[in-house]
Amino acid sequence: MRNIALSFFVVVGLLTSCSKSENKDEKKELPPQPYQYIVAKSGPAENLTQYPARLEGIENVEIRPKIDGFVEKIYIDEGSQVSKGQLLFLIRNPQYEQSVLASQATVNSARAAVATAQMQVTKTKPLVDKKIISAYELQAAELALKSAKASLAETQAQLTNAQVNQGYTKLYSPVSGVVGTLPYKAGSYISTATTQPLTTVSNVSKIFAYFSINEKQQLEFFKHAEGATIKEKLKNSPLVDLVLSDGSKYDEKGKIESISGLVDPNTGSFSMRATFPNPKGLIRSGYSATVQLPNNLENVITIPQSATYELQGKVFVYLIGAENKVKSTEIKVEDLPDGLTYAVTSGLKQGDKVVVEGVGLLKDETIVVPKETTLQNAISKK
């Protein structure tokens, strides 16, 4: 039994010795590994600032009745394309036709009165010249002619007014564009007091995109735009993009053409308007979209997004320092349009060595074998 116990302790000792040997091997540190880095360099970069926008055609004309009556005919459909001067609606109200007929009869009567008065003047004049009757008779005849002519002019004005009112029974499109909704159907009674318009015609050959910027953004915009006056700065401002509600980018580029002169006291913002061509009629009034405005950044350092990591909402990179040891550093960044790089606005200085690979495997004071690369190479590997 004593020999068996002795053998047991010998075996346990050997196993313990092996275990300690393995732990020592595990604790041995791996040799420094190669990590690529880029040298931080300051320079310009172009960023995009996005603003929600509402879109409208260059002309949105409400079609409203100028007379009372019933909608007799509708010559268009919702969403149809119409030309300037095209007939849209016919309104029925017999009183306007009757008014024209009555006014025409009055004009004819007034013309007959003028003709009679003219005949009287023509008849009286030679008799006065021969001194058969007094000059008073001629003056009376001439005054009667003037009165008849005045009455004719009055009745002609009434006829014109009646014809104008009758003309209002036909509604034509004042612009070329797209027809909106048709809230009133044939047979509906309408008047000048009707709340809703008969329809709206939108000229969408060009589209206005209205968006707002705050005071700081307005100052930055004018600071970077070339020109001595606001007009020149707007003219020289860069072209802008439009992102539609489905996330797609609109094919046509837009131009900023106006900015409000006063800040809105309720929102503290300025209203801006960009104009986009719409040759295919793809965009309609009432759409929502996002305007992308180029924003030139100066003296920023550009790094790959893959060179960063986030911790508690903050962004960090690893810098290679003395003795090739890495140290994490917090930075402030802005997204760049390519989706692959950041513009570093603070936290880095020119000449810093920024690790661009394997940052998830590093920790402070890790010794690495630095291998320099370029920003373009670092991005192309991703």
Short mmCIF file of C-alpha atoms in Angstrom, two decimals:
data_model
loop_
_atom_site.label_atom_id
_atom_site.label_comp_id
_atom_site.label_asym_id
_atom_site.label_seq_id
_atom_site.Cartn_x
_atom_site.Cartn_y
_atom_site.Cartn_z
CA MET A 1 0.00 0.00 0.00
CA ARG A 2 2.90 2.32 0.82
CA ASN A 3 4.42 1.71 -2.63
CA ILE A 4 1.07 2.38 -4.35
CA ALA A 5 0.67 5.70 -2.54
CA LEU A 6 4.23 6.68 -3.42
CA SER A 7 3.61 5.93 -7.08
CA PHE A 8 0.42 8.03 -7.01
CA PHE A 9 2.22 11.13 -5.69
CA VAL A 10 4.99 10.73 -8.27
CA VAL A 11 2.45 10.66 -11.09
CA VAL A 12 0.61 13.71 -9.71
CA GLY A 13 3.90 15.58 -9.44
CA LEU A 14 4.78 14.82 -13.02
CA LEU A 15 1.38 16.01 -14.24
CA THR A 16 1.63 19.22 -12.22
CA SER A 17 5.10 19.85 -13.61
CA CYS A 18 3.84 19.42 -17.18
CA SER A 19 0.92 21.76 -16.54
CA LYS A 20 3.21 24.50 -15.20
CA SER A 21 5.47 24.07 -18.19
CA GLU A 22 2.54 24.53 -20.58
CA ASN A 23 1.37 27.68 -18.74
CA LYS A 24 4.85 29.14 -19.05
CA ASP A 25 4.76 28.50 -22.77
CA GLU A 26 1.36 30.18 -23.07
CA LYS A 27 2.61 33.22 -21.19
CA LYS A 28 5.41 33.70 -23.63
CA GLU A 29 4.62 36.84 -25.65
CA LEU A 30 4.32 36.61 -29.41
CA PRO A 31 6.91 38.57 -31.37
CA PRO A 32 5.81 42.00 -32.69
CA GLN A 33 3.55 41.67 -35.73
CA PRO A 34 3.61 43.87 -38.87
CA TYR A 35 0.89 46.54 -39.09
CA GLN A 36 0.36 49.00 -41.92
CA TYR A 37 0.09 52.71 -41.19
CA ILE A 38 -0.30 55.98 -43.06
CA VAL A 39 1.31 59.31 -42.30
CA ALA A 40 -1.31 61.96 -41.49
CA LYS A 41 -1.30 64.78 -44.04
CA SER A 42 -3.44 67.93 -43.99
CA GLY A 43 -5.28 69.03 -47.09
CA PRO A 44 -8.64 70.00 -48.55
CA ALA A 45 -11.61 67.63 -48.79
CA GLU A 46 -15.11 67.89 -50.15
CA ASN A 47 -18.00 66.95 -47.91
CA LEU A 48 -21.74 66.90 -48.54
CA THR A 49 -24.25 68.59 -46.29
CA GLN A 50 -27.82 67.32 -46.60
CA TYR A 51 -31.02 69.31 -46.17
CA PRO A 52 -34.61 68.05 -46.36
CA ALA A 53 -36.48 69.85 -49.13
CA ARG A 54 -39.97 70.22 -50.55
CA LEU A 55 -40.38 70.29 -54.31
CA GLU A 56 -42.66 72.48 -56.39
CA GLY A 57 -43.09 73.22 -60.08
CA ILE A 58 -42.01 76.64 -61.27
CA GLU A 59 -45.70 77.50 -61.69
CA ASN A 60 -48.61 76.14 -59.65
CA VAL A 61 -51.78 77.76 -60.91
CA GLU A 62 -55.13 77.18 -59.23
CA ILE A 63 -58.05 77.05 -61.66
CA ARG A 64 -61.00 78.81 -60.01
CA PRO A 65 -64.39 79.88 -61.40
CA LYS A 66 -65.18 83.57 -61.87
CA ILE A 67 -68.91 82.95 -62.25
CA ASP A 68 -71.58 80.75 -60.68
CA GLY A 69 -72.95 77.72 -62.47
CA PHE A 70 -72.84 73.96 -62.99
CA VAL A 71 -69.86 72.00 -64.28
CA GLU A 72 -71.17 70.80 -67.64
CA LYS A 73 -68.04 69.24 -69.15
CA ILE A 74 -64.55 68.30 -67.99
CA TYR A 75 -62.09 67.95 -70.87
CA ILE A 76 -59.10 66.69 -68.87
CA ASP A 77 -58.16 63.95 -66.44
CA GLU A 78 -56.11 63.95 -63.27
CA GLY A 79 -52.39 63.77 -63.96
CA SER A 80 -52.75 64.57 -67.65
CA GLN A 81 -50.39 66.90 -69.47
CA VAL A 82 -52.02 70.07 -70.83
CA SER A 83 -50.81 72.93 -72.99
CA LYS A 84 -51.19 76.63 -72.40
CA GLY A 85 -54.59 77.77 -73.74
CA GLN A 86 -56.12 74.27 -73.70
CA LEU A 87 -59.82 74.07 -72.75
CA LEU A 88 -60.27 72.50 -69.31
CA PHE A 89 -63.88 73.04 -68.13
CA LEU A 90 -67.24 74.18 -69.44
CA ILE A 91 -69.60 75.81 -66.94
CA ARG A 92 -73.32 76.03 -67.72
CA ASN A 93 -75.37 79.06 -66.71
CA PRO A 94 -78.02 80.24 -69.23
CA GLN A 95 -78.26 83.71 -67.72
CA TYR A 96 -74.93 84.74 -69.25
CA GLU A 97 -76.02 83.73 -72.73
CA GLN A 98 -79.29 85.59 -72.26
CA SER A 99 -77.41 88.62 -71.00
CA VAL A 100 -75.33 88.65 -74.19
CA LEU A 101 -78.45 88.44 -76.37
CA ALA A 102 -80.17 91.23 -74.44
CA SER A 103 -77.08 93.44 -74.57
CA GLN A 104 -76.74 92.81 -78.30
CA ALA A 105 -80.34 93.90 -78.85
CA THR A 106 -79.73 97.07 -76.82
CA VAL A 107 -76.65 97.83 -78.92
CA ASN A 108 -78.64 97.40 -82.12
CA SER A 109 -81.30 99.76 -80.82
CA ALA A 110 -78.67 102.33 -79.83
CA ARG A 111 -77.08 102.11 -83.27
CA ALA A 112 -80.47 102.82 -84.86
CA ALA A 113 -80.88 105.84 -82.60
CA VAL A 114 -77.45 107.11 -83.67
CA ALA A 115 -78.38 106.66 -87.31
CA THR A 116 -81.66 108.57 -86.78
CA ALA A 117 -79.87 111.40 -84.99
CA GLN A 118 -77.26 111.53 -87.75
CA MET A 119 -80.01 111.80 -90.38
CA GLN A 120 -81.57 114.66 -88.43
CA VAL A 121 -78.26 116.55 -88.40
CA THR A 122 -77.77 115.90 -92.11
CA LYS A 123 -81.31 117.15 -92.82
CA THR A 124 -81.07 120.26 -90.62
CA LYS A 125 -77.66 121.54 -91.75
CA PRO A 126 -78.59 122.73 -95.29
CA LEU A 127 -81.72 124.40 -93.97
CA VAL A 128 -79.65 126.37 -91.48
CA ASP A 129 -77.16 127.27 -94.23
CA LYS A 130 -80.06 128.69 -96.28
CA LYS A 131 -81.35 130.43 -93.14
CA ILE A 132 -84.67 128.70 -93.49
CA ILE A 133 -84.46 127.59 -89.86
CA SER A 134 -82.43 128.94 -86.99
CA ALA A 135 -79.01 127.62 -85.96
CA TYR A 136 -80.58 126.51 -82.72
CA GLU A 137 -82.27 123.64 -84.55
CA LEU A 138 -78.91 122.39 -85.82
CA GLN A 139 -77.32 122.61 -82.38
CA ALA A 140 -80.20 120.62 -80.91
CA ALA A 141 -79.81 117.96 -83.61
CA GLU A 142 -76.04 117.70 -83.02
CA LEU A 143 -76.55 117.38 -79.27
CA ALA A 144 -79.09 114.63 -79.85
CA LEU A 145 -76.51 112.84 -82.05
CA LYS A 146 -73.86 113.08 -79.30
CA SER A 147 -76.33 111.72 -76.76
CA ALA A 148 -77.19 108.81 -79.07
CA LYS A 149 -73.52 108.01 -79.58
CA ALA A 150 -72.93 108.09 -75.81
CA SER A 151 -75.83 105.69 -75.30
CA LEU A 152 -74.37 103.40 -77.98
CA ALA A 153 -70.98 103.41 -76.26
CA GLU A 154 -72.67 102.52 -72.95
CA THR A 155 -74.60 99.64 -74.45
CA GLN A 156 -71.47 98.36 -76.21
CA ALA A 157 -69.66 98.34 -72.85
CA GLN A 158 -72.53 96.36 -71.37
CA LEU A 159 -72.34 93.90 -74.27
CA THR A 160 -68.60 93.52 -73.78
CA ASN A 161 -69.10 92.84 -70.07
CA ALA A 162 -71.80 90.26 -70.86
CA GLN A 163 -69.52 88.59 -73.41
CA VAL A 164 -66.68 88.50 -70.88
CA ASN A 165 -68.93 86.84 -68.33
CA GLN A 166 -70.08 84.37 -70.95
CA GLY A 167 -66.41 83.71 -71.75
CA TYR A 168 -65.85 82.71 -68.14
CA THR A 169 -68.06 79.68 -68.78
CA LYS A 170 -65.05 78.20 -70.55
CA LEU A 171 -61.92 77.76 -68.46
CA TYR A 172 -58.57 77.44 -70.25
CA SER A 173 -55.18 76.50 -68.88
CA PRO A 174 -53.00 79.58 -68.33
CA VAL A 175 -49.79 77.50 -68.42
CA SER A 176 -48.49 74.24 -69.79
CA GLY A 177 -48.18 71.60 -67.12
CA VAL A 178 -49.67 68.67 -65.26
CA VAL A 179 -53.26 68.57 -63.99
CA GLY A 180 -53.81 67.95 -60.29
CA THR A 181 -56.86 66.46 -58.61
CA LEU A 182 -60.42 67.10 -59.82
CA PRO A 183 -62.56 67.50 -56.70
CA TYR A 184 -65.70 68.52 -58.64
CA LYS A 185 -67.33 66.23 -61.15
CA ALA A 186 -69.75 67.03 -63.98
CA GLY A 187 -73.01 68.39 -62.57
CA SER A 188 -71.43 69.96 -59.49
CA TYR A 189 -72.51 73.48 -58.61
CA ILE A 190 -69.64 75.91 -58.19
CA SER A 191 -69.29 79.61 -57.48
CA THR A 192 -66.68 82.26 -56.82
CA ALA A 193 -66.99 81.38 -53.12
CA THR A 194 -66.09 77.71 -53.68
CA THR A 195 -63.30 76.78 -51.27
CA GLN A 196 -61.34 74.30 -53.38
CA PRO A 197 -60.11 75.15 -56.87
CA LEU A 198 -61.47 73.14 -59.79
CA THR A 199 -57.93 71.82 -60.20
CA THR A 200 -54.30 72.95 -60.17
CA VAL A 201 -52.01 73.02 -63.19
CA SER A 202 -48.33 72.67 -62.34
CA ASN A 203 -45.60 73.64 -64.75
CA VAL A 204 -42.92 71.08 -63.90
CA SER A 205 -40.49 71.74 -66.77
CA LYS A 206 -38.28 72.93 -63.93
CA ILE A 207 -38.50 72.07 -60.26
CA PHE A 208 -37.90 74.36 -57.30
CA ALA A 209 -36.40 72.67 -54.23
CA TYR A 210 -36.97 74.75 -51.08
CA PHE A 211 -34.82 74.04 -48.02
CA SER A 212 -33.60 75.86 -44.90
CA ILE A 213 -30.16 76.48 -43.45
CA ASN A 214 -29.22 77.97 -40.10
CA GLU A 215 -27.26 81.16 -39.54
CA LYS A 216 -23.91 79.42 -39.15
CA GLN A 217 -24.40 77.43 -42.33
CA GLN A 218 -25.40 80.56 -44.21
CA LEU A 219 -22.22 82.33 -43.11
CA GLU A 220 -20.12 79.31 -44.14
CA PHE A 221 -21.86 79.21 -47.51
CA PHE A 222 -21.10 82.85 -48.29
CA LYS A 223 -17.60 82.53 -46.86
CA HIS A 224 -16.58 79.85 -49.35
CA ALA A 225 -18.60 81.03 -52.37
CA GLU A 226 -16.67 83.21 -54.82
CA GLY A 227 -17.82 86.73 -55.61
CA ALA A 228 -18.13 90.18 -54.09
CA THR A 229 -21.93 90.34 -53.94
CA ILE A 230 -24.64 87.88 -52.95
CA LYS A 231 -25.72 87.70 -56.59
CA GLU A 232 -22.20 86.77 -57.67
CA LYS A 233 -21.83 84.24 -54.84
CA LEU A 234 -25.07 82.51 -55.82
CA LYS A 235 -24.02 82.50 -59.47
CA ASN A 236 -20.64 80.95 -58.60
CA SER A 237 -21.97 78.48 -56.06
CA PRO A 238 -21.36 74.78 -56.88
CA LEU A 239 -24.01 72.57 -58.43
CA VAL A 240 -26.10 70.55 -55.98
CA ASP A 241 -27.58 67.05 -56.05
CA LEU A 242 -31.08 65.86 -55.26
CA VAL A 243 -31.79 62.57 -53.49
CA LEU A 244 -35.37 61.38 -54.00
CA SER A 245 -37.55 59.76 -51.36
CA ASP A 246 -36.65 56.26 -52.58
CA GLY A 247 -32.97 56.94 -51.91
CA SER A 248 -31.99 57.29 -55.57
CA LYS A 249 -30.01 60.27 -56.81
CA TYR A 250 -31.74 62.42 -59.40
CA ASP A 251 -29.97 62.49 -62.77
CA GLU A 252 -29.96 66.25 -63.17
CA LYS A 253 -27.80 68.69 -61.22
CA GLY A 254 -29.38 71.75 -59.64
CA LYS A 255 -28.32 75.33 -59.06
CA ILE A 256 -28.94 77.50 -56.00
CA GLU A 257 -30.66 80.63 -57.27
CA SER A 258 -32.02 82.47 -54.25
CA ILE A 259 -31.74 82.89 -50.51
CA SER A 260 -34.08 84.80 -48.22
CA GLY A 261 -32.86 88.18 -47.06
CA LEU A 262 -34.13 87.80 -43.49
CA VAL A 263 -33.88 85.05 -40.92
CA ASP A 264 -37.13 83.42 -39.87
CA PRO A 265 -37.62 84.55 -36.24
CA ASN A 266 -39.54 81.37 -35.42
CA THR A 267 -36.95 78.89 -36.68
CA GLY A 268 -33.76 80.94 -36.87
CA SER A 269 -33.19 79.74 -40.42
CA PHE A 270 -32.85 81.11 -43.93
CA SER A 271 -34.86 79.74 -46.84
CA MET A 272 -32.93 78.74 -49.96
CA ARG A 273 -34.14 77.65 -53.38
CA ALA A 274 -32.38 75.38 -55.84
CA THR A 275 -33.68 74.86 -59.38
CA PHE A 276 -33.45 71.51 -61.18
CA PRO A 277 -34.28 70.76 -64.83
CA ASN A 278 -37.10 68.24 -65.23
CA PRO A 279 -37.10 67.37 -68.95
CA LYS A 280 -38.74 63.95 -68.46
CA GLY A 281 -41.38 65.21 -66.04
CA LEU A 282 -40.25 62.62 -63.50
CA ILE A 283 -40.63 64.95 -60.51
CA ARG A 284 -44.01 66.41 -59.57
CA SER A 285 -45.04 69.19 -57.23
CA GLY A 286 -45.42 68.11 -53.64
CA TYR A 287 -42.60 65.58 -53.62
CA SER A 288 -40.16 65.49 -50.71
CA ALA A 289 -36.44 65.02 -51.26
CA THR A 290 -33.00 65.83 -49.87
CA VAL A 291 -30.67 68.47 -51.29
CA GLN A 292 -26.98 67.62 -51.09
CA LEU A 293 -24.82 70.72 -50.90
CA PRO A 294 -21.03 70.39 -51.42
CA ASN A 295 -19.08 71.65 -48.44
CA ASN A 296 -15.39 72.34 -48.96
CA LEU A 297 -13.26 71.47 -45.93
CA GLU A 298 -9.85 73.02 -45.47
CA ASN A 299 -6.80 71.66 -43.61
CA VAL A 300 -8.31 68.33 -42.62
CA ILE A 301 -6.67 64.92 -42.40
CA THR A 302 -8.32 62.13 -44.36
CA ILE A 303 -8.13 58.58 -43.00
CA PRO A 304 -9.87 55.28 -43.84
CA GLN A 305 -12.97 54.52 -41.82
CA SER A 306 -11.51 51.05 -41.20
CA ALA A 307 -8.67 52.65 -39.23
CA THR A 308 -11.10 53.72 -36.49
CA TYR A 309 -13.10 52.10 -33.76
CA GLU A 310 -15.88 53.42 -31.55
CA LEU A 311 -16.19 53.29 -27.80
CA GLN A 312 -19.10 54.83 -25.89
CA GLY A 313 -20.05 56.99 -28.86
CA LYS A 314 -16.50 58.31 -29.37
CA VAL A 315 -14.15 57.58 -32.26
CA PHE A 316 -10.56 56.43 -31.72
CA VAL A 317 -7.49 55.49 -33.77
CA TYR A 318 -4.18 53.89 -32.84
CA LEU A 319 -1.03 55.95 -33.33
CA ILE A 320 2.44 54.45 -33.53
CA GLY A 321 4.74 56.20 -31.11
CA ALA A 322 8.17 55.76 -29.57
CA GLU A 323 9.65 52.25 -29.67
CA ASN A 324 6.86 51.33 -32.10
CA LYS A 325 4.30 51.14 -29.33
CA VAL A 326 0.69 51.98 -30.23
CA LYS A 327 -1.56 54.32 -28.29
CA SER A 328 -5.28 54.98 -28.77
CA THR A 329 -6.27 58.58 -29.47
CA GLU A 330 -9.74 60.13 -29.63
CA ILE A 331 -10.56 62.05 -32.81
CA LYS A 332 -13.44 64.08 -34.24
CA VAL A 333 -14.54 63.12 -37.73
CA GLU A 334 -16.97 63.94 -40.52
CA ASP A 335 -18.26 61.41 -43.02
CA LEU A 336 -17.08 61.91 -46.58
CA PRO A 337 -19.25 61.13 -49.63
CA ASP A 338 -17.26 58.06 -50.73
CA GLY A 339 -18.42 56.14 -47.65
CA LEU A 340 -14.87 54.83 -47.10
CA THR A 341 -13.05 57.73 -45.49
CA TYR A 342 -13.38 60.25 -42.69
CA ALA A 343 -12.23 63.85 -42.54
CA VAL A 344 -10.55 64.31 -39.17
CA THR A 345 -11.34 67.75 -37.82
CA SER A 346 -9.45 67.38 -34.53
CA GLY A 347 -7.31 64.87 -32.63
CA LEU A 348 -4.59 64.32 -35.21
CA LYS A 349 -1.69 66.41 -36.40
CA GLN A 350 0.42 66.31 -39.50
CA GLY A 351 3.01 63.55 -39.39
CA ASP A 352 1.14 61.22 -36.99
CA LYS A 353 1.43 57.55 -37.86
CA VAL A 354 -2.08 56.09 -38.00
CA VAL A 355 -2.54 52.33 -37.96
CA VAL A 356 -4.88 51.37 -40.79
CA GLU A 357 -5.33 47.62 -40.32
CA GLY A 358 -6.16 45.22 -37.54
CA VAL A 359 -7.18 47.89 -35.07
CA GLY A 360 -9.61 45.46 -33.45
CA LEU A 361 -6.69 43.27 -32.34
CA LEU A 362 -4.61 46.03 -30.78
CA LYS A 363 -4.42 47.51 -27.33
CA ASP A 364 -2.36 50.31 -25.82
CA GLU A 365 1.40 49.71 -25.51
CA THR A 366 1.37 46.87 -28.04
CA ILE A 367 4.65 46.81 -29.96
CA VAL A 368 4.23 46.49 -33.72
CA VAL A 369 6.40 46.28 -36.79
CA PRO A 370 5.31 49.39 -38.72
CA LYS A 371 4.88 49.16 -42.50
CA GLU A 372 4.07 52.41 -44.25
CA THR A 373 1.38 52.51 -46.95
CA THR A 374 -0.70 55.14 -48.73
CA LEU A 375 -4.26 56.24 -48.10
CA GLN A 376 -5.32 54.99 -51.51
CA ASN A 377 -3.80 51.54 -50.92
CA ALA A 378 -5.46 51.33 -47.53
CA ILE A 379 -8.84 52.14 -49.03
CA SER A 380 -8.51 49.84 -52.05
CA LYS A 381 -8.02 46.81 -49.80
CA LYS A 382 -11.44 47.31 -48.21
#
